[in-house]
Coordinates of C-alpha atoms in Angstrom, one line a residue:
Chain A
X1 CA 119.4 65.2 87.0
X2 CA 117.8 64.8 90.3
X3 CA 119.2 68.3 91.6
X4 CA 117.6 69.9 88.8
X5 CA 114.2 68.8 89.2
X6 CA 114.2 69.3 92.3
X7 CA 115.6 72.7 91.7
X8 CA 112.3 73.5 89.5
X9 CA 110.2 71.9 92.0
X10 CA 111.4 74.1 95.2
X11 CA 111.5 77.0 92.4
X12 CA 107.8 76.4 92.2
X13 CA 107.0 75.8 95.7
X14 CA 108.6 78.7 97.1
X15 CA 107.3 81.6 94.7
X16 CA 103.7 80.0 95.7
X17 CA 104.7 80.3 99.4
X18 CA 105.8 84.3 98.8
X19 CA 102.9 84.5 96.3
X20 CA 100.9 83.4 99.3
X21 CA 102.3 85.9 102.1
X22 CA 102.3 89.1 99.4
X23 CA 98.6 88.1 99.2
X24 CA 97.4 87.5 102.5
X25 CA 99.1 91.2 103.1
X26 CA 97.4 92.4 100.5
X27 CA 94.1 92.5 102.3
X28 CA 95.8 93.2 106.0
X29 CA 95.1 96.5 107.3
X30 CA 97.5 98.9 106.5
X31 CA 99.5 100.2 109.5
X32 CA 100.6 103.8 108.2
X33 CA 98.0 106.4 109.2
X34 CA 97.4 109.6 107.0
X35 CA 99.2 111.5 108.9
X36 CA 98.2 115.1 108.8
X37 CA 94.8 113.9 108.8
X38 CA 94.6 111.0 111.0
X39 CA 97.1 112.3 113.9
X40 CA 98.7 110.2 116.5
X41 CA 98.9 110.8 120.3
X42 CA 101.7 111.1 122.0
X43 CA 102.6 109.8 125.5
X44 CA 101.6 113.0 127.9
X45 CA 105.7 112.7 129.0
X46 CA 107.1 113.0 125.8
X47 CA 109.7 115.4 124.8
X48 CA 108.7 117.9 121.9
X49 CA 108.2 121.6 122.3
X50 CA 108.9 123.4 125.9
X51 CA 107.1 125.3 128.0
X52 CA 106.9 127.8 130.4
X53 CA 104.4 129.1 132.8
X54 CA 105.5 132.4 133.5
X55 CA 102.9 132.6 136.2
X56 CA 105.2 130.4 138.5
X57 CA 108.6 131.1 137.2
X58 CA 110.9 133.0 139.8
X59 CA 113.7 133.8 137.7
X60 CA 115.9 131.8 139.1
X61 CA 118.3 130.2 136.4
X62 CA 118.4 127.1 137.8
X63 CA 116.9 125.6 134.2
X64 CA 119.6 128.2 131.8
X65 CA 122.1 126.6 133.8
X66 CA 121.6 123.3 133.5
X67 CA 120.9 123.4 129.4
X68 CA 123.7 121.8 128.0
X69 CA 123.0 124.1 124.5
X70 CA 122.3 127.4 126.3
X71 CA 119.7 128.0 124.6
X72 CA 117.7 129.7 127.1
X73 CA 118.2 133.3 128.0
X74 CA 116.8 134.9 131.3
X75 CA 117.3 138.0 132.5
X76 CA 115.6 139.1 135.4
X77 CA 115.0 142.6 138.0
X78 CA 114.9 142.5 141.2
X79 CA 111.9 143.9 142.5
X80 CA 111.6 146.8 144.5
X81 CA 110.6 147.1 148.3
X82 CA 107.1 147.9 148.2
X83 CA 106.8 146.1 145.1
X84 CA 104.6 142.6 145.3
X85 CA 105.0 140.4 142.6
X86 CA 102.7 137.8 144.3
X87 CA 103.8 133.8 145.1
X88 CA 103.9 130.7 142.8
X89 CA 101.6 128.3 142.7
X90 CA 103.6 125.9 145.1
X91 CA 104.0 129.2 148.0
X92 CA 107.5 130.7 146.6
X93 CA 107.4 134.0 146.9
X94 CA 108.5 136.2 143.3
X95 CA 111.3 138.6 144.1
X96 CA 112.4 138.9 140.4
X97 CA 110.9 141.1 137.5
X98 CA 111.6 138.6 134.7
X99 CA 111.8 140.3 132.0
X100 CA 113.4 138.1 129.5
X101 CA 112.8 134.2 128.9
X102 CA 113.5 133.3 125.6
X103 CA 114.3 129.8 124.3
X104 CA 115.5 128.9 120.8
X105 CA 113.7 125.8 119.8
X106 CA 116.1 125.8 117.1
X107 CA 119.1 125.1 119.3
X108 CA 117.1 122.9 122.4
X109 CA 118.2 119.2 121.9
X110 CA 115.1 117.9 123.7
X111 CA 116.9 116.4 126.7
X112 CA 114.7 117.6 129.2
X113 CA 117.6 118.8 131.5
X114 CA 115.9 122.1 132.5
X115 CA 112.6 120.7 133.4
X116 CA 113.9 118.7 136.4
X117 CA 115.9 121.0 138.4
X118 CA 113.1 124.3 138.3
X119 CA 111.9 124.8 142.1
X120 CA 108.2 125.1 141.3
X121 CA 107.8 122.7 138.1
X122 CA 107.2 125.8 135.9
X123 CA 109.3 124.9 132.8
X124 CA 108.0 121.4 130.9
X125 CA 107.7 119.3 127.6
X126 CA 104.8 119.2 126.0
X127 CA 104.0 116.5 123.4
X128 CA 103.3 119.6 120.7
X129 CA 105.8 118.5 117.7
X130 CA 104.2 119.9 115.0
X131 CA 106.1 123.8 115.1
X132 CA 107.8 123.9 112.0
X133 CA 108.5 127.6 110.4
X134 CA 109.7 129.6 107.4
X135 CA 111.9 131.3 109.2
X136 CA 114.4 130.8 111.4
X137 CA 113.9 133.2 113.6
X138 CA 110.7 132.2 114.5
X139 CA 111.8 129.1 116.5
X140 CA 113.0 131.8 119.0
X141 CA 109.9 131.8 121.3
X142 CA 109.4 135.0 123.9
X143 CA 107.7 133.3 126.9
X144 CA 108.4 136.9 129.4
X145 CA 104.7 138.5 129.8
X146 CA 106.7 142.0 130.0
X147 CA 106.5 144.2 127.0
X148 CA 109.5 145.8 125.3
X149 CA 108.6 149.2 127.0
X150 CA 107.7 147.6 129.8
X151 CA 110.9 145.9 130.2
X152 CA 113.4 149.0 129.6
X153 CA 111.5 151.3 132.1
X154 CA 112.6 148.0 134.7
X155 CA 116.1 148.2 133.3
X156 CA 116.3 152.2 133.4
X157 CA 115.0 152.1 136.9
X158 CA 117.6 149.4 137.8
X159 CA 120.5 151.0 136.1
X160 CA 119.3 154.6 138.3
X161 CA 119.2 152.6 141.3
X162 CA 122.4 151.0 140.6
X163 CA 124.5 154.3 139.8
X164 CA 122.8 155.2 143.5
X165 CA 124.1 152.7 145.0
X166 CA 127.4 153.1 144.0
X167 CA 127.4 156.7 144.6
X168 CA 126.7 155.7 147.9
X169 CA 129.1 153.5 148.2
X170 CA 131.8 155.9 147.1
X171 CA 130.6 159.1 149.3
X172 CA 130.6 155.8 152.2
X173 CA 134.0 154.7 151.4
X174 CA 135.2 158.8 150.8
X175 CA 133.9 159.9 154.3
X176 CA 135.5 156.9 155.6
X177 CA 138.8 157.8 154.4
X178 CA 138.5 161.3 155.4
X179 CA 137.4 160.1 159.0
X180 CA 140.6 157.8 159.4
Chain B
X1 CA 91.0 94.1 57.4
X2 CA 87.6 93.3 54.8
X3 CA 85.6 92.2 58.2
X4 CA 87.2 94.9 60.1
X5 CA 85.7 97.4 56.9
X6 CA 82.0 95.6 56.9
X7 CA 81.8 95.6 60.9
X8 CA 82.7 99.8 60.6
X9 CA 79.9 99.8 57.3
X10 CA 77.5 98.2 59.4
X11 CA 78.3 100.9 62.1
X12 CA 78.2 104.1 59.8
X13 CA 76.4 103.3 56.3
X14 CA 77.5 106.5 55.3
X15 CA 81.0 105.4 54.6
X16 CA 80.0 102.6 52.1
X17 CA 79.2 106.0 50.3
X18 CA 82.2 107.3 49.8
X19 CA 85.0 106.6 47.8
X20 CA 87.5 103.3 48.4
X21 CA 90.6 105.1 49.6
X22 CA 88.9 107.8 51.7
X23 CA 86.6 105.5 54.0
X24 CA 89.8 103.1 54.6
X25 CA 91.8 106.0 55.8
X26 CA 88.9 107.1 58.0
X27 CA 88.6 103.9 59.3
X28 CA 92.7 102.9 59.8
X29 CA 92.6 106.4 61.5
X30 CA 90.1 106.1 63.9
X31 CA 91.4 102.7 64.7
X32 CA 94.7 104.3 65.7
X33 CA 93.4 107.1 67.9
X34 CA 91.2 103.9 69.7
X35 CA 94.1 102.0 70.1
X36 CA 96.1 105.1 71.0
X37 CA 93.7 105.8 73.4
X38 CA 93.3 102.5 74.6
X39 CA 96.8 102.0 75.9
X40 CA 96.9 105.5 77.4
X41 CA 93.6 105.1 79.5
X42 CA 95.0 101.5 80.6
X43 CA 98.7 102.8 81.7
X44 CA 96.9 105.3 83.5
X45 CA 94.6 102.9 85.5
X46 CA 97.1 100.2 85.2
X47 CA 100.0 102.3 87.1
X48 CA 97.2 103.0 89.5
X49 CA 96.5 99.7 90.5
X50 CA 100.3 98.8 90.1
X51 CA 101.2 101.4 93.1
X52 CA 97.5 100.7 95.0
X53 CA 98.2 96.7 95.1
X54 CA 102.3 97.2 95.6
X55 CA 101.0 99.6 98.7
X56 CA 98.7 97.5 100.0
X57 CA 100.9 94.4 99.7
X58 CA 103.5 96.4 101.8
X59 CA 100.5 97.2 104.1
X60 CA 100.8 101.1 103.1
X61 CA 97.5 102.7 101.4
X62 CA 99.9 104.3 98.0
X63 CA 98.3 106.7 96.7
X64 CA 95.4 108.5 99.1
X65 CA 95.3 112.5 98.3
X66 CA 94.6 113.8 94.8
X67 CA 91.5 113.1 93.1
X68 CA 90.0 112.6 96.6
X69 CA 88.8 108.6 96.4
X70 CA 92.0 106.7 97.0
X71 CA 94.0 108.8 94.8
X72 CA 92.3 108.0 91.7
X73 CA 93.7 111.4 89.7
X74 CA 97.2 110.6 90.9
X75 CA 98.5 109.0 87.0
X76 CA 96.4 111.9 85.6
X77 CA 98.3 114.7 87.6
X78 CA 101.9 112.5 87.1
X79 CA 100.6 112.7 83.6
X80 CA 100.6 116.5 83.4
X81 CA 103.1 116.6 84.9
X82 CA 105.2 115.2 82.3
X83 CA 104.2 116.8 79.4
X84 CA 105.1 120.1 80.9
X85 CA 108.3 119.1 81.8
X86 CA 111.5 120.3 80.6
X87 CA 112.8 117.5 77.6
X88 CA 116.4 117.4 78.0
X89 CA 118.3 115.3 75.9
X90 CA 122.3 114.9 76.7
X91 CA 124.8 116.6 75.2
X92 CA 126.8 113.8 74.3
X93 CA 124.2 111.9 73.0
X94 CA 123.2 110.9 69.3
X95 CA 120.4 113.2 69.5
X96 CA 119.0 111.3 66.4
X97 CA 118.3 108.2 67.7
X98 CA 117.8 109.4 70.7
X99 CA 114.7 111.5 70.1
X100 CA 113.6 108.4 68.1
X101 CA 113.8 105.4 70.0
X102 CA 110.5 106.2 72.7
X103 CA 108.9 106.7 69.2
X104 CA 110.0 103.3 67.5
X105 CA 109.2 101.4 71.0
X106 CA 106.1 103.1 71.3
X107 CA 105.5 102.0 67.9
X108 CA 106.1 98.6 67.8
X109 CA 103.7 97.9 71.3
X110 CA 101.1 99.6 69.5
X111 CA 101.3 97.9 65.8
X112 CA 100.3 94.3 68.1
X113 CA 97.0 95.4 69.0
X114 CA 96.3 95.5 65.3
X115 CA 95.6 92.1 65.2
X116 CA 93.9 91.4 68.6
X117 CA 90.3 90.0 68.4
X118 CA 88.2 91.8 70.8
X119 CA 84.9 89.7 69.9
X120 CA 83.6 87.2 67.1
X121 CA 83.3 90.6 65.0
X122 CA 85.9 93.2 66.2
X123 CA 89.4 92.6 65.4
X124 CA 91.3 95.6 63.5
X125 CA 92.9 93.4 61.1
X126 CA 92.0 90.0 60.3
X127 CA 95.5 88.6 59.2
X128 CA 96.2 84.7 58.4
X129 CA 99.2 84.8 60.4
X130 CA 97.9 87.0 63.5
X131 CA 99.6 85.2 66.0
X132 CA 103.1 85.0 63.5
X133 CA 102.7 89.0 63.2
X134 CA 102.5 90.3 66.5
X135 CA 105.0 88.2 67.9
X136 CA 107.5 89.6 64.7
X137 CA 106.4 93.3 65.4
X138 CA 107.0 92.9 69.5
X139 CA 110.0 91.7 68.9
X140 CA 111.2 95.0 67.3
X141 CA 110.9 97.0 71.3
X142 CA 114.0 95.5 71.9
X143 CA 115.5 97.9 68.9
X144 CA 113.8 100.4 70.5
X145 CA 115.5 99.3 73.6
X146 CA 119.0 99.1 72.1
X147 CA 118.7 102.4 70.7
X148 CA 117.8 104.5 73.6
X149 CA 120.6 102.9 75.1
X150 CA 122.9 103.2 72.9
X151 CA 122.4 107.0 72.2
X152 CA 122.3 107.8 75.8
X153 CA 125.7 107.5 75.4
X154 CA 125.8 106.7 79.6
X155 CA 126.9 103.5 80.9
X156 CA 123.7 102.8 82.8
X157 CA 121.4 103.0 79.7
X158 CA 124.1 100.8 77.9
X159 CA 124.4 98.0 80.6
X160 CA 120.5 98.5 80.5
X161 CA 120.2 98.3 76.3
X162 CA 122.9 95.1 76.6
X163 CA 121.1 93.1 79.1
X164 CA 117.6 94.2 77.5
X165 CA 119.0 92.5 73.9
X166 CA 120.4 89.4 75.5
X167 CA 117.2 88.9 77.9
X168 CA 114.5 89.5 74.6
X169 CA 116.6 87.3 72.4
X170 CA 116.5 84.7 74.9
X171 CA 113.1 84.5 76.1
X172 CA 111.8 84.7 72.9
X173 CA 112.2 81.2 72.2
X174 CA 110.3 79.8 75.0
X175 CA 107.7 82.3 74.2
X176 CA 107.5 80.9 70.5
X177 CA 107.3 77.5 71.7
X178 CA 105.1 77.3 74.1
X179 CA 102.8 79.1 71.7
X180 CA 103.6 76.7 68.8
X181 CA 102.2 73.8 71.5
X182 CA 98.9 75.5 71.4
X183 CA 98.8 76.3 68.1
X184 CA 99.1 72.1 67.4
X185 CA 95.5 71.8 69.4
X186 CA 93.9 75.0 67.7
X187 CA 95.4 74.3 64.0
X188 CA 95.9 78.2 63.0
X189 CA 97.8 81.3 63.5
X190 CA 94.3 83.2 62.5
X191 CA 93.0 84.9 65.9
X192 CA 89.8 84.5 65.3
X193 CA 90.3 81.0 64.2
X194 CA 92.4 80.1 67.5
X195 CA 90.3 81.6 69.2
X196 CA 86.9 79.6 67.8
X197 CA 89.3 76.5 68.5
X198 CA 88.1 76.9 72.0
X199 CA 84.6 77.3 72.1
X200 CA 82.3 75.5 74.4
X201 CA 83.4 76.7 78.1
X202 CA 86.1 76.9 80.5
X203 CA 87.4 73.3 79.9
X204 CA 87.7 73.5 75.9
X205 CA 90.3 76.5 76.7
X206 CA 93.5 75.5 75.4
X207 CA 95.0 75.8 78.7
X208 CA 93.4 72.7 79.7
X209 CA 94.0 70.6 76.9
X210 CA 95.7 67.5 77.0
X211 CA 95.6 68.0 80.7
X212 CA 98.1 69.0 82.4
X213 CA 100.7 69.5 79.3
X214 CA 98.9 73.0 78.1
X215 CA 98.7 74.0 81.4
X216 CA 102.7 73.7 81.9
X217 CA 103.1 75.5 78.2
X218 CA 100.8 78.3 79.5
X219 CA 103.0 78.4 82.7
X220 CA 105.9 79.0 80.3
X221 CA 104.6 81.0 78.1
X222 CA 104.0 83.4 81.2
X223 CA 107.4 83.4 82.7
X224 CA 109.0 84.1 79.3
X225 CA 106.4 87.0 78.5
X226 CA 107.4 88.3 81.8
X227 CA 110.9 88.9 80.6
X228 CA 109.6 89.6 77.2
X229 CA 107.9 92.9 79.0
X230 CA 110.6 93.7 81.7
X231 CA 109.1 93.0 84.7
X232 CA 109.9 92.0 87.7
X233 CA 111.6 89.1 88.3
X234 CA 113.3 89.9 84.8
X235 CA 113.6 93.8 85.1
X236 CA 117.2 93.3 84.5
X237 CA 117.3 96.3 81.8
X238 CA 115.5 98.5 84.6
X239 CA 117.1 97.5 88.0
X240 CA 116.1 100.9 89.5
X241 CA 118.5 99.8 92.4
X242 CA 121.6 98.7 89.7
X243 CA 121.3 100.8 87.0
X244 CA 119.0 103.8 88.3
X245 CA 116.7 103.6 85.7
X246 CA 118.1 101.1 82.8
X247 CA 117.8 102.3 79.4
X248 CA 115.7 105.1 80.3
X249 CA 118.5 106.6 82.7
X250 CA 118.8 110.1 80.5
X251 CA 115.3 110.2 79.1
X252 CA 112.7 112.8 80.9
X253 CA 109.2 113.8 80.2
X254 CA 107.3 112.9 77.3
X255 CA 109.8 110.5 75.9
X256 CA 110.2 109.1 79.3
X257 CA 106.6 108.6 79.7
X258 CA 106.3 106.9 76.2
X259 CA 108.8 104.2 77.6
X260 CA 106.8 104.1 80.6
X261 CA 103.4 103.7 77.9
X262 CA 105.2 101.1 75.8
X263 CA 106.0 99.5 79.1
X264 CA 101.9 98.8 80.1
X265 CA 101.3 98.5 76.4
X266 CA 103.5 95.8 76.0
X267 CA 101.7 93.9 79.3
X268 CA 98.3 94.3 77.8
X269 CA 99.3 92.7 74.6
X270 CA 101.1 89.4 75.8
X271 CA 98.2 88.8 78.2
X272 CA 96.2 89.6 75.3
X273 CA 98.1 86.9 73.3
X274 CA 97.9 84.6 76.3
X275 CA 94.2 85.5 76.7
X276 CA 93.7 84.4 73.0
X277 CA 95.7 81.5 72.8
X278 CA 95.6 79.6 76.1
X279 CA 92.2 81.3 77.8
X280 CA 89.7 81.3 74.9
X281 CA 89.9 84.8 73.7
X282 CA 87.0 86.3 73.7
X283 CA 84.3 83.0 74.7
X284 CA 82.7 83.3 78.1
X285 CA 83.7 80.4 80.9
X286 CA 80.2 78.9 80.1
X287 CA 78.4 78.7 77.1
X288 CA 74.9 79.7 78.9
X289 CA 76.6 83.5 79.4
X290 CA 76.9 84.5 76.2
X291 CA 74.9 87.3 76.4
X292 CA 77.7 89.2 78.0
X293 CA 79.4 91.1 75.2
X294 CA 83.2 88.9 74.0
X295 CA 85.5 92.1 74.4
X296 CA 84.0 92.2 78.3
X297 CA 85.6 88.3 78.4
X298 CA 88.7 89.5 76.4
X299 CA 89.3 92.3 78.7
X300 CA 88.5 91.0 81.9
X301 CA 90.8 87.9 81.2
X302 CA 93.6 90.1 80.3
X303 CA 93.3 92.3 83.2
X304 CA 93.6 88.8 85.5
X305 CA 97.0 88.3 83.8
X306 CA 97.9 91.7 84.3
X307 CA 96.7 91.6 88.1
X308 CA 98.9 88.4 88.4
X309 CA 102.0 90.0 86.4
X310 CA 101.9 92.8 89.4
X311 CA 101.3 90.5 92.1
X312 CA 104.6 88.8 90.9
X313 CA 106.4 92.0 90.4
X314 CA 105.8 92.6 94.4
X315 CA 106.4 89.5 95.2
X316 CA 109.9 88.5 93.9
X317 CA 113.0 89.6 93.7
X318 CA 115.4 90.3 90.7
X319 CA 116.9 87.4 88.9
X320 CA 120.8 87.8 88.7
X321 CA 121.8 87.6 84.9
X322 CA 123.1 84.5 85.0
X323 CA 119.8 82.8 86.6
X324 CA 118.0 84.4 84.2
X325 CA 120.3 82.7 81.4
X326 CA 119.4 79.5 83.3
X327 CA 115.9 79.9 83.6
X328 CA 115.3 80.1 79.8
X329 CA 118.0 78.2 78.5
X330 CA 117.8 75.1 81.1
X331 CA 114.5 75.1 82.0
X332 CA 112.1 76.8 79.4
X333 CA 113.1 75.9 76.1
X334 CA 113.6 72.2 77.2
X335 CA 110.8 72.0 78.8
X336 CA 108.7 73.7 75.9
X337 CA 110.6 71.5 73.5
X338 CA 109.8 67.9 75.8
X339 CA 105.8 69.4 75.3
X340 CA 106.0 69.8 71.6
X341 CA 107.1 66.3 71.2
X342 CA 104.7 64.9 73.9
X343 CA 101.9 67.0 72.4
X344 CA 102.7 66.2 68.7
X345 CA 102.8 62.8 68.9
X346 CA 99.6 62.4 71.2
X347 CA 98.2 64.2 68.6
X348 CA 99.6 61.9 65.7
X349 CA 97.9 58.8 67.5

């Protein structure tokens, strides 16, 4: 008999001490934020969408090597001899035409690998998250500041001066023989 | 109804004018589209607040976009919503009683507000046995109840329908009693009556009578109208996180949203009965305001019930069956049955 009024009493007791807590949060401040309204800042070193100045970049695949997803593509021309592609902000000089540099956001896992191993800081995260598309494709961003026609009359050149080369070579190698 | 006839003449003289049967049918018909509207316009702002004050207990905001302040359009757009929506109804199911049971639910929350009184003048239908009527008529939702579940024909709704029966059949009883304590003070199932019982301020209410023994009936009859309506702590035929939705598991749309109508129908009308019977109906706390109209007293008291049922509902969690057998059967009825005896025979001396 005892247990059961005291049941009813702590029955009581208790739904006024919830009653109590639901109403004291009633009039707390809420601590969602409307978010595409009201957006938060991120930490400056957070690790959303990457970047790339191409103005620095040397093309030298120190960053596609290190991404664990391969999702970065380079491909790159050397330049020619009287050709002056100008230096980095850090002094490097630019030897490389780099032609491609494309990075699928839709493969990167965000882990930052690429940023710390680039000789003149030219690949970083930004805290940019918000990069969402309707198509796939689109996650695929082209950071190269070479144009598609641009970027064939490097390749044709290099493939000419390649076949040269070898040519070269061969008649080098041929006279060689015929000399022995 | 003959005061609810001369309060409409006085309003219209023209329909003394016409003939008997033609200005009763105008009048019952208008009544109905009032009520009608009545409970639509209330579940509308009452599931409003319900997600504002659950969202701001959680400290989210709920609702913020449509309408632009706070959301207020969001019910109305839900609303829409609905009644565009595709109304399937389950192969399997007895498609009979399944299209009717919204209908006979909806029904039987709207045939109680027949006989609420909304001032000293207004009350739709003046009946001698009020109080004895709407509790008969809210008792016939559980059918409802039963039969959506049953024609589902899905375990969920039946589970729902099963524990729904056993829970209404229950609480009834406390509900009953702890009204029949009140009823020894005030003398009469009449509304009006009941509610006249209490004039003269806050502390003629029946709630404080033979302080504090209507105060622990009132107490009751809340907990047991809580089950009476489903809600949470006793929305054991519901249990969204049991049963996915209870007895309404296979409904959609329209039919789903007259369940959902039925649902804040049913609210208003036992805080209305509470209102009337423990709070003093339509009188003001003091005499000195009664210049403020009786349905603004009728209304706003309900609403604080109301506000309270919600604060509850996000507040506590869900009975298991077997404490809600205990709760009504151990503590409720006894109790209500130790305060019919205490109050009858203080009465008697």
């Amino acid at each position: 008999m005892k247990e059961y009024f005291r049941n009813i009493y702590q029955a009581i007791v208790t739904i006024l001490i919830g009653m109590g807590v639901t109403l004291r949060h009633l009039f707390t401040r809420a601590v969602t934020i409307q978010y595409p309204h009201v957006k938060r800042e991120l930490p400056p070193r957070s690790r959303q969408k990457l970047y790339v100045n191409m103005d620095d970049c040397i093309g030298c695949f120190q960053c596609a090597r290190a991404c664990p997803v391969d999702c970065i593509t380079i491909e790159t021309i050397k330049a020619g001899k009287d050709e002056d592609l100008g230096e980095t902000s850090n002094g490097q000089k630019k030897r490389l035409h780099v032609i491609t540099f494309d990075i699928d956001m839709s493969k990167c896992c965000y882990c930052a690998d690429c940023v710390f191993p680039c000789p003149t800081e030219c690949i970083n995260m930004t805290p940019d998250y918000e990069f969402a598309t309707y198509d796939r494709d689109d996650l695929l961003v082209h950071f190269s500041k070479y144009s598609a026609e641009e970027a064939e009359k490097l390749r044709e050149r290099d493939r000419k001066e390649k076949e040269a080369k070898m040519k070269a070579a061969a008649e080098a190698a041929a006279k060689k023989k015929s000399e022995e | 109804m003959d005061a609810t006839v001369a309060f409409f003449f006085d309003l219209v003289p023209v329909l003394a004018d016409l003939p008997g049967w033609l200005s009763y049918t105008i009048i019952g018909a208008v009544l109905t589209v009032g009520a009608f509207l009545f409970i639509a316009v209330f579940a509308l702002v009452g599931i409003w607040l319900e997600r504002k004050i659950s969202g701001h207990m959680q400290d989210r905001l709920g609702p913020m976009e449509v309408g632009g302040w706070h959301g207020w359009a969001q019910t109305i757009a839900d609303t829409v919503k609905l009644l565009v929506k595709e109304d399937i109804i389950p192969e399997k199911s007895d498609k009979i009683l399944f299209r009717f049971a919204p209908f006979l639910m909806f029904t039987a929350s709207m045939a109680a507000f027949a006989a609420l009184p909304w001032s000293a003048k207004f009350i739709p239908a003046n009946l001698n046995v009020g109080l004895l009527y709407i509790l008969s008529v809210s008792s016939l939702v559980v059918i409802g109840i039963l039969m959506g579940g049953w024609a589902s024909n899905n375990k969920w709704s039946l589970y729902g329908a099963m524990r729904s029966a056993a829970q209404m059949i229950s609480y009834e009883i406390p509900v009953a009693l702890s009204l029949i304590v009140a009823l020894l003070l005030s003398g009469s199932l009449d509304m009006q009556e009941i509610v006249h019982s209490q004039a003269g301020g806050i502390f003629n209410w029946n709630v404080f009578g033979y302080f504090p023994l209507l105060s622990i009936a009132f107490i009751i009859y809340f907990i047991a109208s809580l089950a009476e309506v489903n809600r949470t702590p006793f929305d054991l035929p519901e249990a969204e996180s049991e049963l996915v939705a209870g007895f309404m598991t296979e409904y959609s749309g329209m039919r789903w949203a007259f369940f959902m109508l039925a649902e804040y129908a049913n609210m208003f009308v036992v805080s209305a009965i509470a209102t009337t019977v423990f709070l003093g109906g339509w009188q003001p706390i003091a005499p000195f305001l009664d210049f403020i109209p009786g349905p603004f007293w009728f209304l706003g008291k309900a609403l604080f019930l109301i506000l309270i049922q919600m604060w509850l509902r996000w507040t506590l969690p869900r009975l298991r069956v077997d404490q809600l057998m205990y709760t009504t059967w151990k503590v409720l009825t006894p109790f209500s049955f130790a305060l019919i005896l205490l109050v009858s025979f203080i009465k008697v001396l």
